[in-house]
PDB file of C-alpha atoms in Angstrom:
ATOM      1  CA  UNK A 155      17.045  16.494  20.260  1.00  0.00           C
ATOM      2  CA  UNK A 156      18.162  18.924  17.544  1.00  0.00           C
ATOM      3  CA  UNK A 157      16.107  21.922  16.433  1.00  0.00           C
ATOM      4  CA  UNK A 158      15.571  20.175  13.087  1.00  0.00           C
ATOM      5  CA  UNK A 159      14.198  17.074  14.821  1.00  0.00           C
ATOM      6  CA  UNK A 160      11.944  19.234  16.961  1.00  0.00           C
ATOM      7  CA  UNK A 161      10.630  21.075  13.894  1.00  0.00           C
ATOM      8  CA  UNK A 162       9.999  17.804  12.045  1.00  0.00           C
ATOM      9  CA  UNK A 163       8.150  16.451  15.069  1.00  0.00           C
ATOM     10  CA  UNK A 164       5.866  19.481  15.138  1.00  0.00           C
ATOM     11  CA  UNK A 165       5.306  19.221  11.366  1.00  0.00           C
ATOM     12  CA  UNK A 166       4.436  15.527  11.593  1.00  0.00           C
ATOM     13  CA  UNK A 167       1.969  16.314  14.374  1.00  0.00           C
ATOM     14  CA  UNK A 168       0.285  19.203  12.569  1.00  0.00           C
ATOM     15  CA  UNK A 169       0.233  18.173   8.916  1.00  0.00           C
ATOM     16  CA  UNK A 170      -2.746  15.769   8.971  1.00  0.00           C
ATOM     17  CA  UNK A 171      -4.834  18.236  10.949  1.00  0.00           C
ATOM     18  CA  UNK A 172      -4.351  21.365   8.841  1.00  0.00           C
ATOM     19  CA  UNK A 173      -7.131  20.530   6.409  1.00  0.00           C
ATOM     20  CA  UNK A 174      -9.486  19.770   9.307  1.00  0.00           C
ATOM     21  CA  UNK A 175      -8.653  23.068  10.977  1.00  0.00           C
ATOM     22  CA  UNK A 176      -8.995  25.182   7.834  1.00  0.00           C
ATOM     23  CA  UNK A 177     -12.320  23.576   6.942  1.00  0.00           C
ATOM     24  CA  UNK A 178     -13.741  24.229  10.408  1.00  0.00           C
ATOM     25  CA  UNK A 179     -12.361  27.778  10.326  1.00  0.00           C
ATOM     26  CA  UNK A 180     -14.095  28.420   7.002  1.00  0.00           C
ATOM     27  CA  UNK A 181     -17.492  27.119   8.161  1.00  0.00           C
ATOM     28  CA  UNK A 182     -17.164  28.140  11.818  1.00  0.00           C
ATOM     29  CA  UNK A 183     -19.310  25.093  12.442  1.00  0.00           C
ATOM     30  CA  UNK A 184     -18.153  21.542  13.203  1.00  0.00           C
ATOM     31  CA  UNK A 185     -21.207  19.770  11.773  1.00  0.00           C
ATOM     32  CA  UNK A 186     -21.017  21.490   8.390  1.00  0.00           C
ATOM     33  CA  UNK A 187     -17.235  21.015   8.270  1.00  0.00           C
ATOM     34  CA  UNK A 188     -17.547  17.311   9.096  1.00  0.00           C
ATOM     35  CA  UNK A 189     -20.136  16.897   6.343  1.00  0.00           C
ATOM     36  CA  UNK A 190     -17.796  18.502   3.786  1.00  0.00           C
ATOM     37  CA  UNK A 191     -14.858  16.374   4.916  1.00  0.00           C
ATOM     38  CA  UNK A 192     -16.942  13.203   4.971  1.00  0.00           C
ATOM     39  CA  UNK A 193     -15.961  12.230   8.507  1.00  0.00           C
ATOM     40  CA  UNK A 194     -17.944  11.844  11.750  1.00  0.00           C
ATOM     41  CA  UNK A 195     -18.488  15.036  13.694  1.00  0.00           C
ATOM     42  CA  UNK A 196     -17.002  13.391  16.801  1.00  0.00           C
ATOM     43  CA  UNK A 197     -13.793  12.551  14.930  1.00  0.00           C
ATOM     44  CA  UNK A 198     -13.429  16.148  13.759  1.00  0.00           C
ATOM     45  CA  UNK A 199     -14.151  17.583  17.216  1.00  0.00           C
ATOM     46  CA  UNK A 200     -11.497  15.336  18.793  1.00  0.00           C
ATOM     47  CA  UNK A 201      -8.950  16.287  16.102  1.00  0.00           C
ATOM     48  CA  UNK A 202      -9.471  20.011  16.729  1.00  0.00           C
ATOM     49  CA  UNK A 203      -9.263  19.513  20.488  1.00  0.00           C
ATOM     50  CA  UNK A 204      -6.000  17.560  20.111  1.00  0.00           C
ATOM     51  CA  UNK A 205      -4.596  20.250  17.822  1.00  0.00           C
ATOM     52  CA  UNK A 206      -5.317  22.940  20.406  1.00  0.00           C
ATOM     53  CA  UNK A 207      -3.871  20.768  23.172  1.00  0.00           C
ATOM     54  CA  UNK A 208      -0.691  20.056  21.216  1.00  0.00           C
ATOM     55  CA  UNK A 209      -0.224  23.718  20.351  1.00  0.00           C
ATOM     56  CA  UNK A 210      -1.159  24.864  23.824  1.00  0.00           C
ATOM     57  CA  UNK A 211      -3.302  27.581  22.238  1.00  0.00           C
ATOM     58  CA  UNK A 212      -7.067  28.047  21.982  1.00  0.00           C
ATOM     59  CA  UNK A 213      -7.932  28.444  18.291  1.00  0.00           C
ATOM     60  CA  UNK A 214     -11.732  28.628  18.534  1.00  0.00           C
ATOM     61  CA  UNK A 215     -14.145  30.331  20.907  1.00  0.00           C
ATOM     62  CA  UNK A 216     -17.226  28.103  21.369  1.00  0.00           C
ATOM     63  CA  UNK A 217     -20.589  29.802  20.954  1.00  0.00           C
ATOM     64  CA  UNK A 218     -23.195  27.099  21.252  1.00  0.00           C
ATOM     65  CA  UNK A 219     -22.978  24.981  18.129  1.00  0.00           C
ATOM     66  CA  UNK A 220     -20.994  27.652  16.289  1.00  0.00           C
ATOM     67  CA  UNK A 221     -17.317  28.498  16.560  1.00  0.00           C
ATOM     68  CA  UNK A 222     -15.395  31.734  16.147  1.00  0.00           C
ATOM     69  CA  UNK A 223     -11.684  32.025  15.521  1.00  0.00           C
ATOM     70  CA  UNK A 224      -9.652  33.556  18.301  1.00  0.00           C
ATOM     71  CA  UNK A 225      -6.823  35.985  17.508  1.00  0.00           C
ATOM     72  CA  UNK A 226      -4.415  33.047  17.576  1.00  0.00           C
ATOM     73  CA  UNK A 227      -6.823  31.108  15.349  1.00  0.00           C
ATOM     74  CA  UNK A 228      -6.819  33.865  12.710  1.00  0.00           C
ATOM     75  CA  UNK A 229      -3.019  33.918  12.713  1.00  0.00           C
ATOM     76  CA  UNK A 230      -2.806  30.142  12.448  1.00  0.00           C
ATOM     77  CA  UNK A 231      -5.439  29.978   9.705  1.00  0.00           C
ATOM     78  CA  UNK A 232      -3.508  32.354   7.433  1.00  0.00           C
ATOM     79  CA  UNK A 233      -0.339  30.268   7.737  1.00  0.00           C
ATOM     80  CA  UNK A 234      -2.208  26.965   7.442  1.00  0.00           C
ATOM     81  CA  UNK A 235      -3.919  28.076   4.222  1.00  0.00           C
ATOM     82  CA  UNK A 236      -0.576  29.125   2.740  1.00  0.00           C
ATOM     83  CA  UNK A 237       0.936  25.778   3.695  1.00  0.00           C
ATOM     84  CA  UNK A 238      -1.934  23.815   2.141  1.00  0.00           C
ATOM     85  CA  UNK A 239      -1.795  25.939  -1.010  1.00  0.00           C
ATOM     86  CA  UNK A 240       1.943  25.243  -1.307  1.00  0.00           C
ATOM     87  CA  UNK A 241       1.325  21.516  -0.899  1.00  0.00           C
ATOM     88  CA  UNK A 242      -1.350  21.685  -3.608  1.00  0.00           C
ATOM     89  CA  UNK A 243       1.036  23.513  -5.944  1.00  0.00           C
ATOM     90  CA  UNK A 244       3.761  20.933  -5.264  1.00  0.00           C
ATOM     91  CA  UNK A 245       1.356  18.081  -5.977  1.00  0.00           C
ATOM     92  CA  UNK A 246       0.239  19.707  -9.227  1.00  0.00           C
ATOM     93  CA  UNK A 247       3.858  20.298 -10.247  1.00  0.00           C
ATOM     94  CA  UNK A 248       4.979  16.696  -9.779  1.00  0.00           C
ATOM     95  CA  UNK A 249       1.833  15.408 -11.458  1.00  0.00           C
ATOM     96  CA  UNK A 250       2.457  17.713 -14.412  1.00  0.00           C
ATOM     97  CA  UNK A 251       6.096  16.584 -14.630  1.00  0.00           C
ATOM     98  CA  UNK A 252       4.977  12.948 -14.774  1.00  0.00           C
ATOM     99  CA  UNK A 253       2.332  13.514 -17.444  1.00  0.00           C
ATOM    100  CA  UNK A 254       3.104  11.241 -20.435  1.00  0.00           C
ATOM    101  CA  UNK A 255       2.318  14.000 -22.920  1.00  0.00           C
ATOM    102  CA  UNK A 256       3.536  17.185 -21.269  1.00  0.00           C
ATOM    103  CA  UNK A 257       5.883  15.923 -18.551  1.00  0.00           C
ATOM    104  CA  UNK A 258       9.471  16.905 -17.864  1.00  0.00           C
ATOM    105  CA  UNK A 259      12.842  15.192 -18.257  1.00  0.00           C
ATOM    106  CA  UNK A 260      15.819  16.433 -16.223  1.00  0.00           C
ATOM    107  CA  UNK A 261      18.684  15.686 -18.617  1.00  0.00           C
ATOM    108  CA  UNK A 262      22.378  16.257 -18.074  1.00  0.00           C
ATOM    109  CA  UNK A 263      25.136  16.188 -20.681  1.00  0.00           C
ATOM    110  CA  UNK A 264      28.739  17.153 -21.310  1.00  0.00           C
ATOM    111  CA  UNK A 265      29.505  20.665 -22.544  1.00  0.00           C
ATOM    112  CA  UNK A 266      31.025  19.223 -25.716  1.00  0.00           C
ATOM    113  CA  UNK A 267      27.722  17.550 -26.597  1.00  0.00           C
ATOM    114  CA  UNK A 268      25.788  20.800 -26.293  1.00  0.00           C
ATOM    115  CA  UNK A 269      26.288  22.549 -29.646  1.00  0.00           C
ATOM    116  CA  UNK A 270      25.154  19.737 -31.981  1.00  0.00           C
ATOM    117  CA  UNK A 271      24.425  16.375 -30.380  1.00  0.00           C
ATOM    118  CA  UNK A 272      21.886  17.252 -27.707  1.00  0.00           C
ATOM    119  CA  UNK A 273      19.827  19.734 -29.763  1.00  0.00           C
ATOM    120  CA  UNK A 274      19.625  17.128 -32.518  1.00  0.00           C
ATOM    121  CA  UNK A 275      18.521  14.428 -30.096  1.00  0.00           C
ATOM    122  CA  UNK A 276      15.807  16.566 -28.554  1.00  0.00           C
ATOM    123  CA  UNK A 277      14.567  17.683 -31.970  1.00  0.00           C
ATOM    124  CA  UNK A 278      14.284  14.051 -33.110  1.00  0.00           C
ATOM    125  CA  UNK A 279      12.573  12.957 -29.878  1.00  0.00           C
ATOM    126  CA  UNK A 280      10.074  15.795 -29.949  1.00  0.00           C
ATOM    127  CA  UNK A 281       8.957  14.807 -33.427  1.00  0.00           C
ATOM    128  CA  UNK A 282       6.893  12.128 -31.633  1.00  0.00           C
ATOM    129  CA  UNK A 283       6.645  13.841 -28.225  1.00  0.00           C
ATOM    130  CA  UNK A 284       6.201  17.514 -29.121  1.00  0.00           C
ATOM    131  CA  UNK A 285       5.033  18.724 -25.699  1.00  0.00           C
ATOM    132  CA  UNK A 286       7.517  16.970 -23.418  1.00  0.00           C
ATOM    133  CA  UNK A 287       9.623  19.535 -21.547  1.00  0.00           C
ATOM    134  CA  UNK A 288      13.324  19.357 -20.695  1.00  0.00           C
ATOM    135  CA  UNK A 289      15.364  20.741 -17.825  1.00  0.00           C
ATOM    136  CA  UNK A 290      18.861  20.749 -19.335  1.00  0.00           C
ATOM    137  CA  UNK A 291      22.056  20.694 -17.286  1.00  0.00           C
ATOM    138  CA  UNK A 292      25.534  20.996 -18.823  1.00  0.00           C
ATOM    139  CA  UNK A 293      28.404  19.869 -16.636  1.00  0.00           C
ATOM    140  CA  UNK A 294      31.394  17.578 -16.443  1.00  0.00           C
ATOM    141  CA  UNK A 295      30.910  13.870 -15.826  1.00  0.00           C
ATOM    142  CA  UNK A 296      31.571  13.532 -12.100  1.00  0.00           C
ATOM    143  CA  UNK A 297      29.356  16.504 -11.257  1.00  0.00           C
ATOM    144  CA  UNK A 298      26.480  15.031 -13.273  1.00  0.00           C
ATOM    145  CA  UNK A 299      26.846  11.654 -11.578  1.00  0.00           C
ATOM    146  CA  UNK A 300      26.535  13.369  -8.219  1.00  0.00           C
ATOM    147  CA  UNK A 301      23.400  15.142  -9.394  1.00  0.00           C
ATOM    148  CA  UNK A 302      21.992  11.809 -10.540  1.00  0.00           C
ATOM    149  CA  UNK A 303      22.629  10.398  -7.078  1.00  0.00           C
ATOM    150  CA  UNK A 304      21.007  13.445  -5.493  1.00  0.00           C
ATOM    151  CA  UNK A 305      17.857  12.917  -7.558  1.00  0.00           C
ATOM    152  CA  UNK A 306      18.319  16.168  -9.484  1.00  0.00           C
ATOM    153  CA  UNK A 307      18.730  14.473 -12.876  1.00  0.00           C
ATOM    154  CA  UNK A 308      16.807  11.648 -14.500  1.00  0.00           C
ATOM    155  CA  UNK A 309      19.402  10.781 -17.135  1.00  0.00           C
ATOM    156  CA  UNK A 310      22.790  12.000 -18.273  1.00  0.00           C
ATOM    157  CA  UNK A 311      25.081  11.594 -21.262  1.00  0.00           C
ATOM    158  CA  UNK A 312      28.635  11.287 -20.071  1.00  0.00           C
ATOM    159  CA  UNK A 313      32.107   9.977 -20.821  1.00  0.00           C
ATOM    160  CA  UNK A 314      33.761   7.703 -19.852  1.00  0.00           C
ATOM    161  CA  UNK A 315      30.777   5.419 -19.344  1.00  0.00           C
ATOM    162  CA  UNK A 316      30.507   5.109 -15.539  1.00  0.00           C
ATOM    163  CA  UNK A 317      30.883   1.802 -13.734  1.00  0.00           C
ATOM    164  CA  UNK A 318      29.334   2.040 -10.273  1.00  0.00           C
ATOM    165  CA  UNK A 319      27.066  -0.351  -8.357  1.00  0.00           C
ATOM    166  CA  UNK A 320      24.361   2.254  -7.805  1.00  0.00           C
ATOM    167  CA  UNK A 321      24.166   3.287 -11.470  1.00  0.00           C
ATOM    168  CA  UNK A 322      22.936   1.728 -14.681  1.00  0.00           C
ATOM    169  CA  UNK A 323      24.971   2.823 -17.702  1.00  0.00           C
ATOM    170  CA  UNK A 324      24.751   1.898 -21.371  1.00  0.00           C
ATOM    171  CA  UNK A 325      27.326   2.635 -24.046  1.00  0.00           C
ATOM    172  CA  UNK A 326      25.712   4.501 -26.939  1.00  0.00           C
ATOM    173  CA  UNK A 327      28.509   5.615 -29.241  1.00  0.00           C
ATOM    174  CA  UNK A 328      32.113   6.660 -29.486  1.00  0.00           C
ATOM    175  CA  UNK A 329      33.697   9.890 -30.629  1.00  0.00           C
ATOM    176  CA  UNK A 330      37.127  10.211 -32.200  1.00  0.00           C
ATOM    177  CA  UNK A 331      39.567  12.556 -30.528  1.00  0.00           C
ATOM    178  CA  UNK A 332      41.991  14.628 -32.552  1.00  0.00           C
ATOM    179  CA  UNK A 333      45.316  16.201 -31.740  1.00  0.00           C
ATOM    180  CA  UNK A 334      44.708  19.931 -32.166  1.00  0.00           C
ATOM    181  CA  UNK A 335      47.781  22.032 -32.971  1.00  0.00           C
ATOM    182  CA  UNK A 336      48.307  25.711 -33.919  1.00  0.00           C
ATOM    183  CA  UNK A 337      48.169  26.372 -37.661  1.00  0.00           C
ATOM    184  CA  UNK A 338      51.851  27.400 -37.670  1.00  0.00           C
ATOM    185  CA  UNK A 339      52.973  24.361 -35.665  1.00  0.00           C
ATOM    186  CA  UNK A 340      55.677  22.021 -36.959  1.00  0.00           C
ATOM    187  CA  UNK A 341      53.065  19.240 -37.215  1.00  0.00           C
ATOM    188  CA  UNK A 342      50.372  21.354 -38.893  1.00  0.00           C
ATOM    189  CA  UNK A 343      51.203  20.028 -42.370  1.00  0.00           C
ATOM    190  CA  UNK A 344      50.392  16.490 -41.277  1.00  0.00           C
ATOM    191  CA  UNK A 345      47.029  14.785 -41.549  1.00  0.00           C
ATOM    192  CA  UNK A 346      47.777  11.843 -39.259  1.00  0.00           C
ATOM    193  CA  UNK A 347      50.038  11.373 -36.295  1.00  0.00           C
ATOM    194  CA  UNK A 348      51.016   8.825 -33.692  1.00  0.00           C
ATOM    195  CA  UNK A 349      50.449  10.348 -30.275  1.00  0.00           C
ATOM    196  CA  UNK A 350      53.993   9.416 -29.225  1.00  0.00           C
ATOM    197  CA  UNK A 351      55.244  12.027 -31.706  1.00  0.00           C
ATOM    198  CA  UNK A 352      53.733  14.713 -29.445  1.00  0.00           C
ATOM    199  CA  UNK A 353      55.568  13.517 -26.329  1.00  0.00           C
ATOM    200  CA  UNK A 354      57.722  16.665 -26.165  1.00  0.00           C
ATOM    201  CA  UNK A 355      54.832  19.042 -26.733  1.00  0.00           C
ATOM    202  CA  UNK A 356      53.169  21.213 -24.107  1.00  0.00           C
ATOM    203  CA  UNK A 357      49.508  20.288 -23.608  1.00  0.00           C
ATOM    204  CA  UNK A 358      46.441  22.301 -22.645  1.00  0.00           C
ATOM    205  CA  UNK A 359      43.805  20.110 -20.992  1.00  0.00           C
ATOM    206  CA  UNK A 360      40.647  20.090 -18.996  1.00  0.00           C
ATOM    207  CA  UNK A 361      40.979  20.156 -15.231  1.00  0.00           C
ATOM    208  CA  UNK A 362      41.356  16.948 -13.196  1.00  0.00           C
ATOM    209  CA  UNK A 363      37.938  15.419 -12.552  1.00  0.00           C
ATOM    210  CA  UNK A 364      36.799  15.852 -16.150  1.00  0.00           C
ATOM    211  CA  UNK A 365      36.349  12.626 -18.092  1.00  0.00           C
ATOM    212  CA  UNK A 366      38.236  13.975 -21.103  1.00  0.00           C
ATOM    213  CA  UNK A 367      41.215  14.815 -18.875  1.00  0.00           C
ATOM    214  CA  UNK A 368      41.333  11.239 -17.633  1.00  0.00           C
ATOM    215  CA  UNK A 369      41.109   9.931 -21.191  1.00  0.00           C
ATOM    216  CA  UNK A 370      43.912  12.290 -22.288  1.00  0.00           C
ATOM    217  CA  UNK A 371      46.171  11.142 -19.449  1.00  0.00           C
ATOM    218  CA  UNK A 372      45.415   7.481 -20.206  1.00  0.00           C
ATOM    219  CA  UNK A 373      46.087   7.826 -23.949  1.00  0.00           C
ATOM    220  CA  UNK A 374      49.360   9.650 -23.337  1.00  0.00           C
ATOM    221  CA  UNK A 375      50.388   6.948 -20.860  1.00  0.00           C
ATOM    222  CA  UNK A 376      49.553   4.307 -23.473  1.00  0.00           C
ATOM    223  CA  UNK A 377      51.736   6.234 -25.927  1.00  0.00           C
ATOM    224  CA  UNK A 378      54.607   6.115 -23.445  1.00  0.00           C
ATOM    225  CA  UNK A 379      54.694   9.583 -21.896  1.00  0.00           C
ATOM    226  CA  UNK A 380      53.157  11.878 -19.292  1.00  0.00           C
ATOM    227  CA  UNK A 381      51.885  15.112 -20.849  1.00  0.00           C
ATOM    228  CA  UNK A 382      53.461  18.376 -19.758  1.00  0.00           C
ATOM    229  CA  UNK A 383      50.423  20.505 -18.950  1.00  0.00           C
ATOM    230  CA  UNK A 384      50.707  24.268 -19.295  1.00  0.00           C
ATOM    231  CA  UNK A 385      47.035  25.277 -18.947  1.00  0.00           C
ATOM    232  CA  UNK A 386      43.951  23.623 -17.494  1.00  0.00           C
ATOM    233  CA  UNK A 387      40.432  24.734 -18.322  1.00  0.00           C
ATOM    234  CA  UNK A 388      36.778  23.810 -17.990  1.00  0.00           C
ATOM    235  CA  UNK A 389      35.557  23.958 -21.573  1.00  0.00           C
ATOM    236  CA  UNK A 390      36.837  22.375 -24.790  1.00  0.00           C
ATOM    237  CA  UNK A 391      36.405  25.412 -27.026  1.00  0.00           C
ATOM    238  CA  UNK A 392      38.417  27.533 -24.595  1.00  0.00           C
ATOM    239  CA  UNK A 393      41.204  24.982 -24.959  1.00  0.00           C
ATOM    240  CA  UNK A 394      40.960  25.296 -28.743  1.00  0.00           C
ATOM    241  CA  UNK A 395      41.390  29.032 -28.353  1.00  0.00           C
ATOM    242  CA  UNK A 396      44.505  28.484 -26.240  1.00  0.00           C
ATOM    243  CA  UNK A 397      45.871  26.149 -28.896  1.00  0.00           C
ATOM    244  CA  UNK A 398      45.193  28.759 -31.590  1.00  0.00           C
ATOM    245  CA  UNK A 399      47.070  31.289 -29.457  1.00  0.00           C
ATOM    246  CA  UNK A 400      50.106  29.001 -29.417  1.00  0.00           C
ATOM    247  CA  UNK A 401      49.996  27.865 -25.792  1.00  0.00           C
ATOM    248  CA  UNK A 402      50.139  24.145 -26.534  1.00  0.00           C
ATOM    249  CA  UNK A 403      48.389  21.219 -28.191  1.00  0.00           C
ATOM    250  CA  UNK A 404      45.278  19.359 -27.044  1.00  0.00           C
ATOM    251  CA  UNK A 405      43.375  16.116 -27.502  1.00  0.00           C
ATOM    252  CA  UNK A 406      39.798  17.164 -28.224  1.00  0.00           C
ATOM    253  CA  UNK A 407      36.602  15.928 -29.876  1.00  0.00           C
ATOM    254  CA  UNK A 408      35.701  17.567 -33.194  1.00  0.00           C
ATOM    255  CA  UNK A 409      34.225  21.075 -32.961  1.00  0.00           C
ATOM    256  CA  UNK A 410      30.684  21.822 -34.050  1.00  0.00           C
ATOM    257  CA  UNK A 411      32.076  24.589 -36.255  1.00  0.00           C
ATOM    258  CA  UNK A 412      35.675  24.626 -37.582  1.00  0.00           C
ATOM    259  CA  UNK A 413      37.902  26.884 -35.520  1.00  0.00           C
ATOM    260  CA  UNK A 414      40.340  29.166 -37.373  1.00  0.00           C
ATOM    261  CA  UNK A 415      43.942  29.143 -36.251  1.00  0.00           C
ATOM    262  CA  UNK A 416      44.194  25.416 -35.551  1.00  0.00           C
ATOM    263  CA  UNK A 417      44.761  22.186 -37.459  1.00  0.00           C
ATOM    264  CA  UNK A 418      43.162  18.943 -36.278  1.00  0.00           C
ATOM    265  CA  UNK A 419      45.152  15.749 -36.820  1.00  0.00           C
ATOM    266  CA  UNK A 420      43.846  12.186 -36.833  1.00  0.00           C
ATOM    267  CA  UNK A 421      45.593  10.124 -34.159  1.00  0.00           C
ATOM    268  CA  UNK A 422      46.499   6.713 -35.570  1.00  0.00           C
ATOM    269  CA  UNK A 423      47.975   5.176 -32.411  1.00  0.00           C
ATOM    270  CA  UNK A 424      46.816   4.540 -29.804  1.00  0.00           C
ATOM    271  CA  UNK A 425      43.175   4.440 -30.841  1.00  0.00           C
ATOM    272  CA  UNK A 426      42.015   7.852 -29.639  1.00  0.00           C
ATOM    273  CA  UNK A 427      38.283   7.751 -28.912  1.00  0.00           C
ATOM    274  CA  UNK A 428      36.002   8.448 -26.021  1.00  0.00           C
ATOM    275  CA  UNK A 429      32.934   6.358 -25.328  1.00  0.00           C
ATOM    276  CA  UNK A 430      29.672   8.209 -24.760  1.00  0.00           C
ATOM    277  CA  UNK A 431      27.014   6.568 -22.627  1.00  0.00           C
ATOM    278  CA  UNK A 432      23.746   7.248 -20.876  1.00  0.00           C
ATOM    279  CA  UNK A 433      23.469   6.696 -17.130  1.00  0.00           C
ATOM    280  CA  UNK A 434      20.696   6.670 -14.587  1.00  0.00           C
ATOM    281  CA  UNK A 435      20.271   5.756 -10.925  1.00  0.00           C
ATOM    282  CA  UNK A 436      19.632   2.050 -10.381  1.00  0.00           C
ATOM    283  CA  UNK A 437      16.192   1.352  -8.959  1.00  0.00           C
ATOM    284  CA  UNK A 438      14.999   4.896  -9.596  1.00  0.00           C
ATOM    285  CA  UNK A 439      11.425   4.748 -10.972  1.00  0.00           C
ATOM    286  CA  UNK A 440      10.886   6.522 -14.289  1.00  0.00           C
ATOM    287  CA  UNK A 441       7.989   8.798 -15.060  1.00  0.00           C
ATOM    288  CA  UNK A 442       6.411   8.128 -18.473  1.00  0.00           C
ATOM    289  CA  UNK A 443       8.290  10.971 -20.256  1.00  0.00           C
ATOM    290  CA  UNK A 444      11.625   9.847 -18.760  1.00  0.00           C
ATOM    291  CA  UNK A 445      10.963   6.253 -19.780  1.00  0.00           C
ATOM    292  CA  UNK A 446      10.117   7.364 -23.319  1.00  0.00           C
ATOM    293  CA  UNK A 447      13.264   9.467 -23.638  1.00  0.00           C
ATOM    294  CA  UNK A 448      15.404   6.659 -22.207  1.00  0.00           C
ATOM    295  CA  UNK A 449      14.017   4.250 -24.824  1.00  0.00           C
ATOM    296  CA  UNK A 450      14.725   6.831 -27.495  1.00  0.00           C
ATOM    297  CA  UNK A 451      18.357   7.277 -26.404  1.00  0.00           C
ATOM    298  CA  UNK A 452      18.945   3.528 -26.300  1.00  0.00           C
ATOM    299  CA  UNK A 453      17.531   3.253 -29.817  1.00  0.00           C
ATOM    300  CA  UNK A 454      20.261   5.644 -31.010  1.00  0.00           C
ATOM    301  CA  UNK A 455      23.133   3.272 -30.282  1.00  0.00           C
ATOM    302  CA  UNK A 456      25.828   3.867 -32.873  1.00  0.00           C
ATOM    303  CA  UNK A 457      23.995   6.922 -34.238  1.00  0.00           C
ATOM    304  CA  UNK A 458      24.323   9.325 -31.334  1.00  0.00           C
ATOM    305  CA  UNK A 459      27.263  11.429 -32.507  1.00  0.00           C
ATOM    306  CA  UNK A 460      26.889  13.287 -35.815  1.00  0.00           C
ATOM    307  CA  UNK A 461      29.726  12.929 -38.280  1.00  0.00           C
ATOM    308  CA  UNK A 462      31.743  16.136 -38.209  1.00  0.00           C
TER     309      UNK A 462
END
């Protein structure tokens, strides 16, 4: 048996008896403790005796009908009270998080949705739910899916829309991607471009594993070429900066604020968009605030992404 299994066995043995022990320790009297707990005195006496037997330590010195903590009993009481207080705090925390009015939503989203889309969504939602709290997590798609599976997120906005048997995902909107070029680039005077015309260009992209990188590779393949990648990054606005510095071109969603030094071209072929969807773990029960926010997101189909 591993140390972990041994520790869990001890915890399972002790947990139900901690409240009994602490109550007896406070009263130093089994009858009064049993009355407070609402159980027969004989049941409480047997529980304390079993606890001492399992620990192999005498916790109480018997003095007639009264009890007095031994040295070991004092030590154990201090730790038991801390453990029970921590359990009480944990119970209060999860109850607070599930409160329909003041509960919490753990919400993940792509970095590119952070500047405009997510703040706007939360502002609109809180018009009707002003006290609901949010734990916000920005990350790339695969990392958020893993956090969903780990139970660390309730919902996430991601792209591409995931297709996995353990997830439920709903398409909410799509966002046009643009070919971003330096302002002194040979294509900078254009307003529209076929992606195939950029086949000889050097690209700056997000790292493999990011949804936008996969979309970029797929669109370039559809246009008949494999992009020559000079730089890989983790954040779209950093890529825009690299484009402005002349290190390549990039397929990116529109910026929240126009970036100097670059020109953004509409891609006419292939159709350059990324789908944005909301995902959650299949079979995972929703607290009232999560359910309310999920309904709100689904009601925003086709109106999720602001026109920029």
